[in-house]
Coordinates of C-alpha atoms in Angstrom, one line a residue:
Chain A
M1 CA -10.5 -66.8 88.3
I2 CA -14.2 -67.7 88.6
R3 CA -14.5 -71.4 87.8
P4 CA -17.9 -72.9 86.6
T5 CA -20.1 -74.4 89.1
E6 CA -21.0 -78.1 88.9
A7 CA -24.4 -77.1 87.4
Q8 CA -22.7 -74.9 84.8
T9 CA -20.3 -77.7 83.9
T10 CA -23.2 -80.2 83.5
Q11 CA -25.2 -77.8 81.4
W12 CA -22.1 -77.1 79.2
E13 CA -21.5 -80.8 78.7
E14 CA -25.4 -81.6 78.0
K15 CA -26.7 -78.6 76.3
G16 CA -23.5 -77.1 74.9
Y17 CA -24.0 -73.4 76.1
L18 CA -23.8 -71.2 79.1
V19 CA -25.4 -67.7 79.6
F20 CA -23.6 -65.1 81.7
E21 CA -26.2 -62.3 82.6
D22 CA -24.6 -58.9 83.4
A23 CA -21.2 -60.3 82.3
I24 CA -20.5 -56.6 81.4
Q25 CA -22.2 -54.0 83.4
G26 CA -22.1 -50.5 84.7
D27 CA -19.4 -48.1 83.6
E28 CA -17.6 -50.9 81.7
L29 CA -20.8 -51.6 79.7
K30 CA -21.3 -47.8 78.9
R31 CA -17.6 -47.5 77.8
L32 CA -18.0 -50.6 75.6
Q33 CA -21.1 -49.2 74.0
N34 CA -19.4 -45.7 73.5
V35 CA -16.4 -47.2 72.0
F36 CA -18.4 -49.6 69.8
D37 CA -20.6 -46.9 68.5
Y38 CA -17.7 -44.5 67.8
W39 CA -15.6 -47.0 65.8
A40 CA -18.6 -48.5 64.0
E41 CA -19.5 -44.9 62.7
K42 CA -16.0 -44.0 61.9
C43 CA -15.3 -47.2 60.0
K44 CA -18.7 -47.4 58.2
P45 CA -17.9 -45.3 55.1
A46 CA -15.1 -47.7 54.1
W47 CA -17.4 -50.7 54.6
L48 CA -20.1 -49.1 52.4
D49 CA -17.5 -48.7 49.6
R50 CA -16.5 -52.4 49.9
I51 CA -20.1 -53.3 49.6
E52 CA -20.4 -51.4 46.4
A53 CA -17.2 -53.0 45.1
G54 CA -18.6 -56.5 45.8
E55 CA -15.9 -57.1 48.4
A56 CA -18.1 -57.1 51.5
A57 CA -21.5 -58.4 52.4
A58 CA -24.2 -55.8 53.1
S59 CA -26.0 -58.0 55.6
F60 CA -23.5 -57.6 58.5
Y61 CA -20.7 -55.2 59.4
D62 CA -17.4 -55.9 61.5
I63 CA -15.4 -53.1 62.8
P64 CA -11.9 -54.1 61.3
D65 CA -8.8 -54.7 63.6
P66 CA -10.8 -53.9 66.8
F67 CA -7.6 -54.6 69.1
D68 CA -5.8 -51.7 67.4
K69 CA -8.8 -49.5 68.1
D70 CA -9.4 -49.6 71.8
E71 CA -8.0 -51.6 74.8
I72 CA -11.5 -52.6 75.9
F73 CA -11.8 -55.1 73.0
V74 CA -8.6 -56.7 74.4
D75 CA -9.8 -56.7 78.0
L76 CA -12.9 -58.6 76.9
I77 CA -11.1 -61.5 75.7
D78 CA -10.1 -62.7 79.2
H79 CA -12.9 -61.0 81.1
P80 CA -13.4 -62.6 84.5
S81 CA -17.1 -63.1 83.9
Y82 CA -16.6 -66.1 81.5
Y83 CA -12.7 -66.5 81.3
G84 CA -12.7 -69.1 84.1
S85 CA -15.2 -71.2 82.3
L86 CA -13.3 -71.0 79.1
M87 CA -10.2 -72.1 80.8
A88 CA -12.0 -75.0 82.6
F89 CA -13.6 -76.4 79.4
T90 CA -10.3 -76.4 77.6
D91 CA -8.1 -77.8 80.4
D92 CA -6.5 -74.5 80.9
D93 CA -5.1 -74.6 77.5
L94 CA -6.9 -71.9 75.6
I95 CA -6.0 -69.7 72.7
L96 CA -7.8 -66.8 71.0
L97 CA -8.4 -67.1 67.3
G98 CA -10.0 -63.7 67.0
P99 CA -12.8 -61.1 67.6
Q100 CA -15.7 -60.1 65.5
V101 CA -17.0 -56.8 66.6
R102 CA -20.4 -57.0 64.6
T103 CA -23.4 -55.0 63.8
V104 CA -26.3 -56.7 62.0
P105 CA -28.8 -54.4 60.2
P106 CA -32.6 -55.1 60.6
G107 CA -34.2 -57.2 57.9
P108 CA -36.5 -60.1 57.2
V109 CA -33.6 -62.5 56.2
C110 CA -30.5 -62.8 58.6
Y111 CA -27.0 -62.9 57.1
T112 CA -26.5 -66.4 58.1
G113 CA -28.4 -69.8 58.5
W114 CA -28.3 -72.7 60.8
H115 CA -24.7 -74.1 60.9
P116 CA -22.0 -75.6 63.1
D117 CA -18.7 -73.6 62.8
V118 CA -16.2 -76.7 62.8
P119 CA -16.6 -80.4 62.5
Q120 CA -16.1 -82.8 65.5
S121 CA -12.5 -83.5 64.2
N122 CA -11.6 -79.9 64.9
P123 CA -10.1 -79.2 68.4
L124 CA -12.8 -77.8 70.8
H125 CA -13.9 -74.5 69.3
I126 CA -15.8 -72.1 71.6
K127 CA -17.4 -68.8 70.9
V128 CA -18.6 -66.1 73.3
Q129 CA -21.1 -63.6 72.1
V130 CA -21.5 -60.5 74.1
Y131 CA -24.4 -58.3 73.5
V132 CA -23.6 -54.5 73.3
N133 CA -27.2 -53.4 73.1
D134 CA -30.5 -55.0 74.4
V135 CA -31.5 -57.8 72.0
E136 CA -35.3 -58.2 72.0
P137 CA -37.0 -61.3 70.6
E138 CA -37.1 -61.2 66.7
S139 CA -34.3 -58.8 66.6
G140 CA -31.4 -61.0 65.4
E141 CA -30.9 -62.7 68.6
F142 CA -28.4 -65.6 68.9
A143 CA -30.0 -69.0 68.8
F144 CA -28.6 -72.5 69.4
V145 CA -29.8 -76.1 69.2
P146 CA -29.2 -77.6 72.7
G147 CA -27.4 -80.7 72.5
S148 CA -26.4 -80.4 69.0
H149 CA -22.7 -80.3 69.7
K150 CA -22.6 -83.9 70.6
P151 CA -21.1 -86.2 68.0
D152 CA -24.3 -88.4 67.8
A153 CA -26.6 -85.4 67.3
G154 CA -28.7 -84.7 64.4
P155 CA -28.8 -84.7 61.3
Y156 CA -29.8 -81.2 60.8
S157 CA -30.9 -79.4 57.7
K158 CA -29.7 -76.0 56.5
A159 CA -32.4 -75.5 53.9
Q160 CA -35.1 -74.2 56.0
R161 CA -36.6 -71.1 57.6
L162 CA -34.7 -70.3 60.7
A163 CA -37.9 -70.6 63.0
A164 CA -38.4 -74.0 61.6
M165 CA -35.4 -75.5 63.3
P166 CA -36.7 -78.3 65.7
G167 CA -35.8 -77.8 69.3
H168 CA -33.8 -74.6 68.9
K169 CA -33.5 -72.0 71.8
R170 CA -33.3 -68.3 71.3
F171 CA -31.2 -65.9 73.5
P172 CA -33.0 -62.5 73.6
A173 CA -31.1 -60.6 76.4
K174 CA -30.0 -57.4 78.0
A175 CA -26.9 -55.5 76.9
G176 CA -23.8 -57.0 78.7
T177 CA -25.0 -60.5 78.6
A178 CA -22.6 -63.1 77.3
I179 CA -23.5 -66.4 75.7
M180 CA -20.8 -69.0 75.5
F181 CA -21.4 -71.9 73.1
N182 CA -19.7 -75.0 71.7
S183 CA -19.2 -74.3 68.0
Y184 CA -19.7 -77.9 67.1
G185 CA -23.2 -77.2 67.8
W186 CA -25.9 -75.8 65.4
H187 CA -26.4 -72.1 65.6
T188 CA -27.5 -68.9 63.9
A189 CA -28.6 -65.3 64.4
M190 CA -32.3 -65.1 64.1
D191 CA -34.1 -62.7 61.6
N192 CA -34.5 -59.1 62.7
H193 CA -38.0 -57.8 62.3
T194 CA -37.5 -54.7 64.5
D195 CA -36.0 -51.4 63.6
T196 CA -32.9 -51.9 65.8
P197 CA -29.6 -53.3 64.6
R198 CA -28.0 -56.0 66.7
K199 CA -24.6 -55.1 68.1
S200 CA -22.4 -57.7 69.6
L201 CA -18.8 -59.1 69.9
I202 CA -18.2 -62.6 68.9
L203 CA -15.0 -63.9 70.5
I204 CA -13.6 -67.1 69.0
Y205 CA -11.4 -69.5 70.9
E206 CA -10.0 -72.9 70.6
K207 CA -8.4 -75.4 72.7
R208 CA -4.6 -75.0 71.9
T209 CA -3.0 -77.2 69.3
S210 CA 0.4 -76.5 67.7
G211 CA -0.9 -76.1 64.3
R212 CA -3.2 -73.1 65.3
V213 CA -0.6 -71.0 67.3
D214 CA 0.4 -68.1 65.2
P215 CA 2.7 -65.7 67.2
K216 CA 2.3 -63.0 64.4
R217 CA -1.5 -62.9 64.7
F218 CA -1.7 -60.6 67.7
A219 CA 1.8 -59.2 67.6
S220 CA 0.6 -55.6 67.4
I221 CA -0.8 -55.8 70.8
A222 CA 2.0 -57.6 72.5
H223 CA 2.5 -54.3 74.8
L224 CA -1.0 -55.2 76.2
C225 CA -0.1 -58.8 77.0
T226 CA 2.1 -58.4 80.0
T227 CA 1.2 -61.5 81.9
P228 CA 2.2 -65.1 81.0
E229 CA -1.4 -66.0 80.9
R230 CA -2.3 -63.4 78.4
R231 CA 0.7 -64.0 76.2
K232 CA -0.4 -67.6 76.1
L233 CA -3.9 -66.8 75.3
F234 CA -2.9 -64.4 72.6
C235 CA -0.5 -67.0 71.1
L236 CA 2.5 -64.8 71.8
E237 CA 4.4 -67.6 73.3
E238 CA 4.1 -71.4 73.8
Chain B
M1 CA -37.0 -85.7 30.2
T2 CA -37.1 -82.1 29.0
R3 CA -33.8 -80.2 28.7
I4 CA -34.1 -76.4 29.1
D5 CA -31.4 -73.9 28.7
S6 CA -32.8 -71.3 31.1
H7 CA -30.8 -68.3 30.3
L8 CA -29.1 -67.1 27.1
H9 CA -29.2 -64.2 24.5
V10 CA -29.9 -64.0 20.8
F11 CA -29.7 -61.0 18.6
A12 CA -29.7 -59.9 15.0
K13 CA -27.6 -57.4 12.9
V14 CA -28.8 -54.0 13.4
S15 CA -31.5 -53.2 10.9
A16 CA -34.9 -51.2 10.5
E17 CA -36.7 -54.5 11.4
F18 CA -34.5 -55.3 14.3
P19 CA -33.1 -52.2 15.8
R20 CA -30.7 -52.6 18.9
E21 CA -28.1 -50.6 20.7
P22 CA -24.6 -51.7 19.4
T23 CA -21.8 -52.2 21.9
P24 CA -18.2 -53.0 21.2
V25 CA -18.7 -56.7 21.8
C26 CA -22.0 -56.7 19.7
P27 CA -21.3 -54.3 16.9
P28 CA -24.0 -53.6 14.2
D29 CA -23.1 -56.2 11.9
R30 CA -22.7 -59.2 14.5
E31 CA -25.7 -61.6 14.8
E32 CA -26.1 -64.5 17.1
T33 CA -29.3 -65.9 15.7
A34 CA -32.1 -68.2 17.1
E35 CA -31.3 -70.6 14.2
K36 CA -27.6 -70.8 15.3
L37 CA -28.8 -71.4 18.9
L38 CA -31.2 -74.1 17.7
A39 CA -28.4 -76.0 15.9
E40 CA -26.4 -75.9 19.0
M41 CA -29.5 -77.1 21.1
E42 CA -30.3 -79.8 18.6
A43 CA -26.7 -81.1 18.5
N44 CA -26.6 -81.3 22.3
G45 CA -30.1 -82.6 23.1
I46 CA -31.5 -79.3 24.6
D47 CA -35.3 -78.9 23.9
Q48 CA -36.1 -75.4 24.8
A49 CA -34.5 -72.1 26.1
M50 CA -35.2 -68.8 27.8
L51 CA -34.2 -65.9 25.6
V52 CA -33.2 -62.8 27.6
Q53 CA -33.3 -59.5 25.9
T54 CA -30.1 -57.7 25.2
G55 CA -29.4 -54.8 23.0
G56 CA -31.6 -52.1 24.6
T57 CA -34.6 -51.6 26.9
E58 CA -37.1 -49.8 24.8
I59 CA -40.0 -51.6 23.1
K60 CA -38.4 -51.3 19.7
H61 CA -35.3 -53.0 21.0
H62 CA -37.2 -56.1 21.7
A63 CA -38.1 -56.7 18.0
Y64 CA -35.9 -59.5 17.3
L65 CA -36.7 -61.3 20.7
L66 CA -40.3 -60.9 19.9
H67 CA -39.7 -62.3 16.3
C68 CA -38.0 -65.4 17.7
L69 CA -40.7 -66.1 20.2
K70 CA -43.4 -65.8 17.5
T71 CA -41.4 -68.0 15.0
Y72 CA -40.7 -70.8 17.5
P73 CA -43.4 -70.6 20.2
D74 CA -42.8 -74.1 21.5
R75 CA -39.2 -73.7 21.8
F76 CA -38.6 -70.4 23.4
L77 CA -40.0 -68.1 26.2
G78 CA -38.6 -64.6 26.7
I79 CA -37.5 -62.1 29.4
G80 CA -37.6 -58.5 28.6
L81 CA -36.0 -55.3 30.0
V82 CA -37.6 -52.1 31.4
P83 CA -36.0 -48.7 30.7
P84 CA -34.3 -47.6 33.8
N85 CA -35.8 -44.3 34.2
L86 CA -39.5 -45.1 33.4
S87 CA -41.5 -44.0 36.3
E88 CA -44.7 -45.8 35.3
P89 CA -43.5 -49.1 33.8
E90 CA -46.8 -51.0 33.8
D91 CA -47.8 -50.1 30.2
H92 CA -44.3 -51.0 28.9
M93 CA -44.5 -54.4 30.7
D94 CA -48.0 -55.3 29.7
R95 CA -47.2 -54.3 26.0
L96 CA -44.3 -56.7 25.9
T97 CA -46.1 -59.6 27.5
D98 CA -49.4 -59.5 25.6
G99 CA -49.4 -62.8 24.2
T100 CA -45.8 -62.6 23.0
G101 CA -44.0 -65.3 25.0
I102 CA -42.2 -62.8 27.2
I103 CA -43.1 -63.9 30.7
G104 CA -41.1 -61.4 32.9
F105 CA -38.4 -58.8 33.2
R106 CA -34.6 -58.6 34.1
L107 CA -33.5 -56.2 36.7
S108 CA -30.0 -55.3 37.5
S109 CA -30.5 -52.0 39.4
I110 CA -33.1 -52.1 42.2
G111 CA -32.7 -48.5 43.2
G112 CA -32.8 -48.2 47.1
P113 CA -30.7 -46.6 49.7
R114 CA -27.0 -47.6 49.7
D115 CA -26.8 -47.9 53.4
P116 CA -28.2 -51.2 54.6
F117 CA -28.9 -49.5 58.2
T118 CA -31.3 -47.1 56.4
R119 CA -34.9 -47.9 57.5
I120 CA -36.4 -49.4 54.4
N121 CA -39.8 -48.3 53.1
I122 CA -40.2 -50.5 49.9
K123 CA -42.5 -48.1 48.2
E124 CA -39.6 -45.7 48.1
I125 CA -37.5 -48.2 46.2
K126 CA -37.3 -47.1 42.5
T127 CA -38.3 -50.5 41.1
Y128 CA -41.2 -51.0 43.4
P129 CA -43.8 -50.2 40.6
I130 CA -42.1 -53.1 38.6
W131 CA -42.4 -55.5 41.5
K132 CA -46.0 -54.6 42.4
H133 CA -47.0 -54.9 38.7
A134 CA -45.2 -58.2 38.5
A135 CA -47.2 -59.4 41.4
E136 CA -50.4 -58.2 39.9
K137 CA -49.7 -59.8 36.5
D138 CA -47.8 -62.9 37.5
Y139 CA -44.6 -61.8 35.7
V140 CA -41.3 -63.4 36.5
L141 CA -38.6 -61.2 37.8
W142 CA -35.1 -62.1 36.6
L143 CA -32.4 -60.7 38.9
Y144 CA -28.8 -59.9 38.4
P145 CA -28.4 -57.2 40.9
R146 CA -25.4 -55.0 41.5
A147 CA -23.6 -55.5 44.7
I148 CA -24.8 -52.3 46.1
D149 CA -28.5 -53.4 45.8
A150 CA -28.1 -57.0 47.1
H151 CA -29.5 -56.0 50.6
L152 CA -32.7 -54.6 49.1
L153 CA -33.9 -57.9 47.7
Q154 CA -34.9 -59.5 51.0
H155 CA -37.4 -56.7 51.7
L156 CA -38.9 -57.0 48.3
I157 CA -39.1 -60.7 48.0
D158 CA -40.6 -60.8 51.6
A159 CA -43.3 -58.3 50.5
F160 CA -44.1 -60.1 47.3
P161 CA -44.1 -63.9 48.1
Q162 CA -46.3 -64.5 45.0
V163 CA -43.7 -63.2 42.5
R164 CA -41.6 -65.9 40.9
I165 CA -38.0 -64.8 41.3
V166 CA -34.9 -66.2 39.4
L167 CA -31.5 -65.2 40.7
N168 CA -29.1 -65.2 37.7
H169 CA -25.6 -66.6 37.6
L170 CA -25.0 -68.4 41.0
G171 CA -26.5 -65.3 42.7
I172 CA -23.3 -63.2 42.3
C173 CA -23.9 -59.5 42.4
P174 CA -21.2 -57.7 40.4
G175 CA -19.3 -55.0 42.3
K176 CA -18.9 -51.5 40.9
D177 CA -16.0 -51.4 38.2
K178 CA -15.6 -55.2 38.5
F179 CA -17.2 -55.9 35.2
S180 CA -15.1 -56.1 31.8
W181 CA -15.1 -58.1 28.7
D182 CA -12.4 -60.6 28.1
A183 CA -10.4 -61.3 24.9
K184 CA -12.9 -63.9 24.0
G185 CA -15.8 -61.5 24.1
R186 CA -17.1 -62.9 27.3
P187 CA -18.3 -60.8 30.3
R188 CA -15.7 -61.0 33.1
I189 CA -16.8 -60.3 36.8
E190 CA -14.0 -60.0 39.3
T191 CA -15.0 -61.6 42.5
V192 CA -13.7 -62.3 45.7
E193 CA -13.4 -66.1 47.0
Y194 CA -15.3 -65.5 50.1
N195 CA -18.1 -64.1 48.2
P196 CA -20.6 -61.6 49.8
A197 CA -23.4 -63.4 48.0
F198 CA -23.0 -66.2 50.6
H199 CA -24.5 -63.8 53.1
T200 CA -27.0 -61.9 50.8
T201 CA -28.6 -63.6 47.7
H202 CA -27.8 -67.2 48.8
R203 CA -29.8 -66.5 52.1
L204 CA -32.8 -65.8 49.9
A205 CA -33.0 -69.6 49.6
C206 CA -35.5 -69.4 52.6
F207 CA -38.0 -67.9 50.3
E208 CA -39.7 -70.7 48.3
N209 CA -40.6 -68.4 45.3
V210 CA -37.0 -68.0 44.6
M211 CA -35.0 -70.2 42.0
M212 CA -31.2 -69.9 41.3
H213 CA -29.4 -70.2 38.0
I214 CA -26.4 -72.6 37.7
S215 CA -24.7 -70.5 35.0
G216 CA -22.2 -67.8 34.3
Q217 CA -19.2 -69.8 35.7
Y218 CA -16.8 -68.5 33.0
A219 CA -17.2 -65.1 34.2
F220 CA -16.3 -65.7 37.9
S221 CA -13.8 -68.6 37.7
N222 CA -10.1 -68.2 37.7
E223 CA -9.6 -71.6 35.9
A224 CA -10.5 -73.0 32.6
Y225 CA -13.6 -75.3 32.1
P226 CA -14.9 -77.1 34.1
Y227 CA -14.2 -74.3 36.6
R228 CA -13.4 -76.6 39.5
D229 CA -12.4 -73.6 41.8
L230 CA -16.3 -72.9 41.8
A231 CA -17.2 -76.6 42.8
R232 CA -17.7 -75.6 46.4
W233 CA -19.9 -72.7 45.5
H234 CA -22.1 -75.1 43.6
Q235 CA -22.4 -77.6 46.4
R236 CA -23.1 -74.8 48.8
I237 CA -25.9 -73.6 46.6
L238 CA -27.3 -77.1 46.1
D239 CA -27.3 -77.5 50.0
L240 CA -29.2 -74.3 50.4
F241 CA -31.6 -74.3 47.6
G242 CA -31.9 -78.1 47.0
A243 CA -32.2 -79.7 43.4
K244 CA -35.8 -78.6 43.0
R245 CA -34.9 -74.9 42.9
L246 CA -31.9 -74.8 40.6
M247 CA -31.9 -74.2 36.8
W248 CA -29.0 -74.8 34.5
A249 CA -28.2 -72.3 31.6
T250 CA -25.4 -71.6 29.3
D251 CA -25.5 -67.9 28.8
F252 CA -25.1 -68.4 24.9
P253 CA -23.6 -66.8 22.8
W254 CA -20.8 -65.7 25.0
I255 CA -19.7 -69.2 25.6
L256 CA -19.5 -70.3 22.0
E257 CA -15.7 -70.0 21.6
D258 CA -14.7 -70.9 25.2
P259 CA -15.7 -73.5 26.3
G260 CA -18.3 -74.2 23.7
Y261 CA -22.0 -75.0 24.1
G262 CA -21.5 -78.7 24.2
Q263 CA -19.1 -78.6 27.1
L264 CA -21.5 -76.5 29.1
T265 CA -24.2 -79.2 28.7
G266 CA -21.9 -81.5 30.7
L267 CA -20.9 -79.0 33.4
L268 CA -23.2 -80.2 36.1
K269 CA -21.7 -83.8 36.0
E270 CA -18.3 -82.0 36.5
L271 CA -19.1 -79.7 39.4
L272 CA -21.9 -81.7 41.2
P273 CA -21.0 -85.4 40.3
D274 CA -22.9 -86.7 43.3
L275 CA -26.4 -85.7 41.8
R276 CA -28.9 -88.4 41.6
D277 CA -30.4 -88.8 38.1
D278 CA -33.7 -87.3 39.2
E279 CA -31.9 -84.3 40.6
Y280 CA -29.8 -83.8 37.5
D281 CA -33.1 -84.0 35.3
D282 CA -34.7 -81.3 37.6
I283 CA -31.9 -78.9 37.2
M284 CA -31.2 -79.6 33.6
G285 CA -34.8 -78.8 32.7
E286 CA -37.7 -80.1 34.8
N287 CA -37.4 -77.2 37.2
A288 CA -37.4 -74.6 34.5
K289 CA -40.4 -76.3 32.7
R290 CA -42.5 -76.3 36.0
F291 CA -41.4 -72.9 37.4
L292 CA -41.3 -71.0 34.1
R293 CA -44.2 -72.8 32.6
F294 CA -42.6 -73.8 29.2
P295 CA -45.2 -75.2 26.8
N296 CA -45.2 -78.7 25.7
R297 CA -43.5 -79.1 22.3
A298 CA -45.6 -79.5 19.2

């Protein structure tokens, strides 16, 4: 397990994010891209029907139940590129809440605005966003306000153009880059002014607390969780 | 402070003078007149109102709306409709707005690609001529889009920042086969709790030319008045748009039986109890007066 360096730990604590370039690369990245595109295409008609029925937003698209679709989505949850940092920042007491395998269409208005995911009263909540394709500037890249995860930060306003958020940092990057961030912090996806959809995985973790452990949540992939560490991560055992 | 009901409907019995297309809820002999509306407004301290056309899209169908606007020019403004298959809507729009008090048009079908991943050329969107003409003539566009069209709005509004836009009924976009009439003659829109509008129409708050109606709660709520299950939606909309860009409305006459016009004049205090007095005044009328340019009363 690759633990974070002292510099990474300091940045995590001070800024609230870490970037892992080439976290996924080579054949593994190609396989991820192929699997992603295959299932995105296959599941798209049902998503379009749900949009028409008023049951799904047209501004982003998640492949449903990705763990049941392909093992690579499971393998990315405890990927060695960033798993050690996740464990270090949660005192080796990490659980997975879920994955979002997401495609965002181009458009002048992104599907979300600046927001934190959880209040400070929530157990430490961490997301890892893995880019599946190259994400250029102005193409829906992830953005974060460094330091906004701290209890005394802010206040910040929702009601503004994304680009107007003071002090924000944008993360255009190559496919295979993973961005880990503290979800107390204010973040968004930027507007996409290109013709290229943004494809990424958003992996959602939390420091383990008894109220959040649900052994049923990932029971369907228990056969893929053969080590004690994985069974703990996927809430299959205490 | 001016109080304005910013979205409602009136109609007359079907006649040669006032033709309209009857529906099961609005049969030929039903009428919900301007005088009946004015009585409710007077009783509840509401000064002015926006009359939104119902009963047909052709010029002749607007006869009663035009009559009301002419009879009560300092009380009402109007929103018209455009026939859905009119390839050149400009003349229709200009005829209806020529000194009549109609200031804009309501759209429910936008008419673009179903797939949000399709590359959008706004000139290929069916209603593009309406948007373009509205931009040229300073007409207001009154939007109650179908769910399938919600993703198109960002492209059009981005292209026409000069057009004043009003999103109807909390920005909800009805899904296919989710519309019905309830036993009290009210529209009913089946909606999911985590509403897709959070990620489509509500995101349009970033455009300064977009206003949102606080209205239509009866159609979406699963509770009786004051529809407390929608309180979080209201707070969310307030956070996003701010009090200067929201407009209260009743959607008369559908609400006359339940919960009643008077009840709806008190809804803001129920669902947004922390509004400051000036914010309350803005949403209850001052915003509509400014944005829709209501005349001063004689």
